Coordinates of C-alpha atoms in Angstrom, one line a residue:
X1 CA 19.9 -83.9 -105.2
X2 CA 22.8 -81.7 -104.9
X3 CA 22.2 -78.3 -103.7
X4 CA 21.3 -75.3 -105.4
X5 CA 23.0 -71.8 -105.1
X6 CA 20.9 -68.8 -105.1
X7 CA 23.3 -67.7 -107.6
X8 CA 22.4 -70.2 -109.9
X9 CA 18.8 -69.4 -109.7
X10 CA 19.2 -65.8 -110.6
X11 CA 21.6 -66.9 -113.4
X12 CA 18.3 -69.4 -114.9
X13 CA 15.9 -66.6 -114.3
X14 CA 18.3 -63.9 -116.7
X15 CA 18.7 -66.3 -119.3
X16 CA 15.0 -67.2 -118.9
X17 CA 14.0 -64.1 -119.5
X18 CA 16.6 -63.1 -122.4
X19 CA 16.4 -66.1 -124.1
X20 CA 20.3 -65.6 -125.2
X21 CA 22.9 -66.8 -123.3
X22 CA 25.5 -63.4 -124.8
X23 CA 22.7 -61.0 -123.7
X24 CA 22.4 -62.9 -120.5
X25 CA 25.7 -63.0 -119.6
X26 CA 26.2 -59.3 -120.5
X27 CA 23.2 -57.9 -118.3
X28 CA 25.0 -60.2 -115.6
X29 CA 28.3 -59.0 -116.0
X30 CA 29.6 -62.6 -116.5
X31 CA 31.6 -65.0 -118.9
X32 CA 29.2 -66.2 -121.6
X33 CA 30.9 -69.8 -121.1
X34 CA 31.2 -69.2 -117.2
X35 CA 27.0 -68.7 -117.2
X36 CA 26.3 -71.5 -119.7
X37 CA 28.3 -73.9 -117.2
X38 CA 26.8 -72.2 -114.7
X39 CA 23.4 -73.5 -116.4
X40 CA 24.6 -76.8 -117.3
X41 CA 25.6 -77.4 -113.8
X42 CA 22.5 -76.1 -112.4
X43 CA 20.5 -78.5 -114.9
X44 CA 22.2 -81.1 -113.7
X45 CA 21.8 -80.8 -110.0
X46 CA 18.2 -80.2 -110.7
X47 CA 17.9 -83.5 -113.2
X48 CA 16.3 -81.2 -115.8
X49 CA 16.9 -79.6 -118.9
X50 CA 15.9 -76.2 -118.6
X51 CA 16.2 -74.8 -122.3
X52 CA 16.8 -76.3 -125.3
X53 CA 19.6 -74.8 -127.3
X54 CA 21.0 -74.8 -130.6
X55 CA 23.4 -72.1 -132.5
X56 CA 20.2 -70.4 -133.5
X57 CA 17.8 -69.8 -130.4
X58 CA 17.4 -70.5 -126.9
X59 CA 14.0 -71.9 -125.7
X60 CA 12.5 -73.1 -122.4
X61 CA 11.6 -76.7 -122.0
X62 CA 8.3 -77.7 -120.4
X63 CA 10.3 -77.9 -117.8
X64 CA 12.1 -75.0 -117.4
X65 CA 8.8 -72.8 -117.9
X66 CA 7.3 -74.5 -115.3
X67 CA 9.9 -74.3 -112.7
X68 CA 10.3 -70.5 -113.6
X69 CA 7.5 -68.5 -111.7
X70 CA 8.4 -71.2 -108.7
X71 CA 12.1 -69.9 -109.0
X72 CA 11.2 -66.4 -109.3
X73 CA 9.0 -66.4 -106.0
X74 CA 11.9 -68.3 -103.9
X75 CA 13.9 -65.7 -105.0
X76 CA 11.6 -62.5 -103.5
X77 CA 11.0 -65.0 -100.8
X78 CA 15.2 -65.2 -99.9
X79 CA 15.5 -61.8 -100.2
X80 CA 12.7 -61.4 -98.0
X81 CA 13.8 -64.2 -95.4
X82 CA 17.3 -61.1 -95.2
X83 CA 15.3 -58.1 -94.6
X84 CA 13.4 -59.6 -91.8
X85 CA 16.4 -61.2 -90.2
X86 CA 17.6 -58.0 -90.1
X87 CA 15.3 -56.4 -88.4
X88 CA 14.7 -58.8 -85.7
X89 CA 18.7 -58.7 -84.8
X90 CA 18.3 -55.0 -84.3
X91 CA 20.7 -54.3 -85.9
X92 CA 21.2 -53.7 -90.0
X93 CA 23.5 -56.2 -91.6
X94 CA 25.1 -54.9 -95.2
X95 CA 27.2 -57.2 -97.7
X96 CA 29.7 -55.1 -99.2
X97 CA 31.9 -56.8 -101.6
X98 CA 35.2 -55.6 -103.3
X99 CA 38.1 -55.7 -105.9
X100 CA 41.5 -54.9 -104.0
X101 CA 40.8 -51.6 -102.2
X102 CA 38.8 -50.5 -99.4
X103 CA 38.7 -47.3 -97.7
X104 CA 40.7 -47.4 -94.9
X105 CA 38.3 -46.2 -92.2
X106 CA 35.5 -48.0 -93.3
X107 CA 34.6 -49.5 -89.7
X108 CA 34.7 -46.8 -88.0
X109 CA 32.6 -44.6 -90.6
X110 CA 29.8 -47.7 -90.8
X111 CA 30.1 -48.8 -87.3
X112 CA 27.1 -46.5 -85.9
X113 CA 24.9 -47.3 -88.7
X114 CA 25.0 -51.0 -89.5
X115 CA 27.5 -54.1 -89.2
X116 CA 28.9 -53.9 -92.4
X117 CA 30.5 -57.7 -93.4
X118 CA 33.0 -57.6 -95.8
X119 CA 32.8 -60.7 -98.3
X120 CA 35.6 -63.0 -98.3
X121 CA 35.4 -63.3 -102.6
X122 CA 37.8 -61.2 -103.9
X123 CA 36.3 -60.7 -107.5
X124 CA 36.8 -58.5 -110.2
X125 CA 35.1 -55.1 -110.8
X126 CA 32.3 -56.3 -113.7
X127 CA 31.9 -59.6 -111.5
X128 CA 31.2 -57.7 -108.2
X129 CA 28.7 -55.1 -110.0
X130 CA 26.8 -57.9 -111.3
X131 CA 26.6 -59.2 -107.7
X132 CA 25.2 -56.7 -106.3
X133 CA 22.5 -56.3 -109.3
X134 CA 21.4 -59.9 -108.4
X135 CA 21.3 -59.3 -104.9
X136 CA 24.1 -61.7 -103.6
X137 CA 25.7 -58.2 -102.4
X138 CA 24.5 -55.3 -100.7
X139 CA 27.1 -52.9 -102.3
X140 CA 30.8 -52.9 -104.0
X141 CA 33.8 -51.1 -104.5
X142 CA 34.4 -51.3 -108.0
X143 CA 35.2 -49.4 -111.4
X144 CA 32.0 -49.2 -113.4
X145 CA 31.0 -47.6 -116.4
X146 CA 27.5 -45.7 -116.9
X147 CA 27.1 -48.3 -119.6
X148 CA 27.0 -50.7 -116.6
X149 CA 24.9 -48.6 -114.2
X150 CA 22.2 -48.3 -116.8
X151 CA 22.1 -51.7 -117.8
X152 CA 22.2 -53.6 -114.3
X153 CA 19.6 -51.0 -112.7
X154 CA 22.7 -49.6 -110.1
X155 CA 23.4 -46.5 -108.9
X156 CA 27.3 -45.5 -107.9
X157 CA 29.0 -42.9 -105.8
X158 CA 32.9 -42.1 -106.2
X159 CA 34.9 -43.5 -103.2
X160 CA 38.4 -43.2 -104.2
X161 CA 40.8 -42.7 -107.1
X162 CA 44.5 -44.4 -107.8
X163 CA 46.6 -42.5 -109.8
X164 CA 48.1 -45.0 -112.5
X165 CA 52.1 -45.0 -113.0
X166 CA 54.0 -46.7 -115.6
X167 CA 56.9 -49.2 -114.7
X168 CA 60.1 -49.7 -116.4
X169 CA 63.5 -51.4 -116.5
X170 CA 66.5 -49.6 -114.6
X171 CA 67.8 -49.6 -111.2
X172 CA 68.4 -45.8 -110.3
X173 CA 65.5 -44.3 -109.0
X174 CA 67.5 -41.1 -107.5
X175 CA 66.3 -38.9 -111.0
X176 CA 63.8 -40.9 -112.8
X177 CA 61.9 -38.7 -115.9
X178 CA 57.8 -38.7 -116.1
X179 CA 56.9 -40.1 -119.2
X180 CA 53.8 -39.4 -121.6
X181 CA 51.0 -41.6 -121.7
X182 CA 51.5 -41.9 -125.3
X183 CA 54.8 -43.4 -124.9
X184 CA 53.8 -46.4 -122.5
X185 CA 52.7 -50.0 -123.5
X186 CA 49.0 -51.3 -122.1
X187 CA 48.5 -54.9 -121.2
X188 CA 45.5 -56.2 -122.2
X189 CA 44.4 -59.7 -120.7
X190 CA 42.8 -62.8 -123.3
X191 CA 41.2 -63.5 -120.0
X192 CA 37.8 -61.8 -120.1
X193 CA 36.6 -63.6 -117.1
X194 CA 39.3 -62.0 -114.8
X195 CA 40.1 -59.1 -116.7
X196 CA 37.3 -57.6 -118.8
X197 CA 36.8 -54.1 -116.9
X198 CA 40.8 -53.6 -116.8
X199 CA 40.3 -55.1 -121.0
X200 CA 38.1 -52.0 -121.9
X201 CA 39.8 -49.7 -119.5
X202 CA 43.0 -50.3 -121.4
X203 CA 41.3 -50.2 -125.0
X204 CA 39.6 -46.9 -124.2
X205 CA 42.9 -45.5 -122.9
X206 CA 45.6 -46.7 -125.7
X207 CA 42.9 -45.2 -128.3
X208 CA 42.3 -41.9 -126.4
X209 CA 46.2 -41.3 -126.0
X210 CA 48.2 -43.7 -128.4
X211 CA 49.7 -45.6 -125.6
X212 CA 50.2 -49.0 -127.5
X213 CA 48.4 -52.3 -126.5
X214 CA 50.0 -55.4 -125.9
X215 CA 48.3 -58.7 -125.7
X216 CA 49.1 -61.6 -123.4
X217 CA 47.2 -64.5 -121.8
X218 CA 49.1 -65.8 -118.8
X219 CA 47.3 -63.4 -116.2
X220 CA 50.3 -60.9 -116.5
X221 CA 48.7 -57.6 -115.7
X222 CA 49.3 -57.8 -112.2
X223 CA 52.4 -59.9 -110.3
X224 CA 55.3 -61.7 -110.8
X225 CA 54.5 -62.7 -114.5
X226 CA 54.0 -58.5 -114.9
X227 CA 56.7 -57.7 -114.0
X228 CA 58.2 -60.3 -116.5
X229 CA 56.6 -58.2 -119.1
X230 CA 58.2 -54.7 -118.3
X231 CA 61.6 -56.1 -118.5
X232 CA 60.5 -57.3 -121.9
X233 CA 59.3 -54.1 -123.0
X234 CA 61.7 -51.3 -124.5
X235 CA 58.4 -49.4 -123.8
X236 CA 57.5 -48.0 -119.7
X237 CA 54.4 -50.1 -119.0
X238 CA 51.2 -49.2 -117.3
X239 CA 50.6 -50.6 -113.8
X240 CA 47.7 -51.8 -112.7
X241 CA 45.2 -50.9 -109.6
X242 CA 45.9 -54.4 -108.5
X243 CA 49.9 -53.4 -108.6
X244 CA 49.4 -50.4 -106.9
X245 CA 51.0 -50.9 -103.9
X246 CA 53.2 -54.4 -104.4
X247 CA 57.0 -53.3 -103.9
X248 CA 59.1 -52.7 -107.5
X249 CA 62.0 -55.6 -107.6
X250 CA 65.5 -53.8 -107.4
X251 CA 65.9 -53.6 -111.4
X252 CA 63.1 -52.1 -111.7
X253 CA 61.7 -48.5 -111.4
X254 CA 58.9 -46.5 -111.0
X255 CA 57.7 -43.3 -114.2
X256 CA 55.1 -41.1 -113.4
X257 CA 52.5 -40.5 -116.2
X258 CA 52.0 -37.2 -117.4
X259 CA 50.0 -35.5 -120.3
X260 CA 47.6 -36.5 -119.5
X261 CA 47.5 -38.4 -115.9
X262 CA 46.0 -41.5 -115.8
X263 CA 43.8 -41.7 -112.8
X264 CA 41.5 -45.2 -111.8
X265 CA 38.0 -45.0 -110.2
X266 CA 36.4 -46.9 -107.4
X267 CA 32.4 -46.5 -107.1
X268 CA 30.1 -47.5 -104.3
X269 CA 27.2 -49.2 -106.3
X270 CA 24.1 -50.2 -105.0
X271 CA 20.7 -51.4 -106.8
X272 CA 18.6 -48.5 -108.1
X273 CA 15.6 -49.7 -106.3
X274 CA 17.1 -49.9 -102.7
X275 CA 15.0 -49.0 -100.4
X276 CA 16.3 -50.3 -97.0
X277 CA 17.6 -47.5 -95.0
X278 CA 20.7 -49.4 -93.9
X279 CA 21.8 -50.2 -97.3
X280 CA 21.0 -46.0 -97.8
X281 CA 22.9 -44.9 -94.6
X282 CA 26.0 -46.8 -95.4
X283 CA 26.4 -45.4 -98.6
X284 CA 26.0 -41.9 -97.1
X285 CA 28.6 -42.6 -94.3
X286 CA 30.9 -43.7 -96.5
X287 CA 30.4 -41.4 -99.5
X288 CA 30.0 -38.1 -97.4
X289 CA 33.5 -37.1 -96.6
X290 CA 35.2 -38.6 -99.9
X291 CA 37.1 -35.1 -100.2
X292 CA 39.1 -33.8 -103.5
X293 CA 40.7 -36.7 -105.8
X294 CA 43.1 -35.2 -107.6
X295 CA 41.6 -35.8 -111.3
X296 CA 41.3 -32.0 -112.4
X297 CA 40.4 -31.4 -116.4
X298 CA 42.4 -30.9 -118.5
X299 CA 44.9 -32.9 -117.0
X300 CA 43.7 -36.1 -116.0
X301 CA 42.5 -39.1 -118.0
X302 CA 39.6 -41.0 -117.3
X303 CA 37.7 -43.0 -119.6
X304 CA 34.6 -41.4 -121.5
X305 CA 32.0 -43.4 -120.3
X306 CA 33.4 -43.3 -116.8
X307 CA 30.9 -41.6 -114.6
X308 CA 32.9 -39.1 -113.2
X309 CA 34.7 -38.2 -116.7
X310 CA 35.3 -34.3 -115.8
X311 CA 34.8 -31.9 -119.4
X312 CA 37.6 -29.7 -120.7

């Protein structure tokens, strides 16, 4: 038998429990065909079907109902097997996943509180929220919305903010004009897997400004392929988070967005029902000292169900 991921479990136990594979894979923040290979893959290693499935209704076997209380108490029993190792080694270990930014002095904020281990999957934001609501994470940096929070059982924190910037053809950047969000092109992603929080980002902001959208499926919202895309465009385009810091090729500038400014969030989430005072301590060292942003109303942009949408 082939082994099973943790993952995988909690994965059977959502769609268990929904009984719909689109409501599963929403409360888990994942693909719908992503979780249903999951499950197929999971069935397979196990040399069981799990549910039967047709374009109607999803059902348990025999099988999968009887495996299901079993799976449910390894999956207390794992999460108890961490706490306890953590307490014998003395010292508090915390999983902390991310996107593309950290902040920058987040050793030496954690260090007296807990050995904070940063995982090596770089994921995106709705990927690494549904991580830590399963428990394969401690905490994330991530954008969430309060949509999110409330339906995954997390809590979040604001960490940090990028201010967005459009980018646009021309070589001069000695006296380069700001430009309205109005007048800037959005890329929005086919690619839900990798791109569905920047997706309803972009949505939320072409329809609250009347920046235009502009749909592609080869991954170009961030990289070579984006830039690609600007030089296309007769229109500045909005960069990315991801872009934030990547160096401009030479025939190409950067526009600063004004009226309104665009600014990105990144949350700390952790499970509502934390309890373990590292978990609680590392959110405090980090959070405590987070300091003024920049996103003042009425000037800056954020999206409505954003958690820290400012009125005005």
């Amino acid at each position: 038998m082939a082994p099973v991921e943790l993952r995988q479990l909690r994965y059977f136990v959502a769609v268990a429990e929904e009984l719909n594979f689109g409501r599963a894979a929403e409360r888990l923040l994942i693909a719908g065909p992503s979780l249903s290979q999951q499950i197929k893959a999971l069935e397979r290693d196990l040399g069981v079907r799990l549910f039967d499935r047709d374009r109607r209704k999803v059902s348990l076997t025999p099988a999968g109902a009887a495996l299901l209380p079993h799976t449910r108490a390894l999956l207390d029993r794992a999460d108890d097997l961490k706490r306890r190792a953590g307490r014998l080694s003395g010292s508090v270990s915390v999983r902390l996943g991310y996107v593309n930014w950290l902040p920058p002095d987040l050793t030496s904020r954690t260090a007296a509180v807990a050995q904070v281990h940063v995982d090596a999957w770089v994921a995106p934001s709705h990927t690494q929220a549904a991580r830590v609501a399963d428990g394969s994470l401690d905490l994330a940096v991530c954008w969430v919305r309060t949509e999110d929070l409330k339906r995954l059982g997390l809590r979040a924190r604001l960490l940090g903010a990028d201010r967005l910037y459009a980018v646009a053809k021309g070589g001069d950047s000695s006296d380069v004009p700001d430009v309205a969000a109005r007048d800037t092109d959005v890329l929005i992603d086919d690619d839900v897997t990798a791109w569905a929080a920047w997706d309803a980002y972009a949505e939320e902001l072409a329809q609250s400004t009347g920046a235009r959208t502009v749909r592609i499926s080869d991954g170009g919202v961030t990289g070579p392929a984006f830039f690609d895309h600007v030089r296309r465009s007769r229109r500045p385009v909005l960069n990315s988070p991801k872009g934030q810091t990547t160096p401009l090729p030479p025939d190409l500038i950067r526009r600063e967005i004004v009226a309104p400014k665009v600014y990105w969030t990144w949350s700390l989430v952790w499970r509502e029902a934390e309890d373990r005072a590292g978990v609680l301590a590392v959110v405090d060292a980090l959070c405590e000292r987070v300091g003024d942003l920049g996103i003042h109303a009425p000037d800056a942009w954020l999206p409505a169900d954003d958690p820290y949408t400012l009125p005005g």
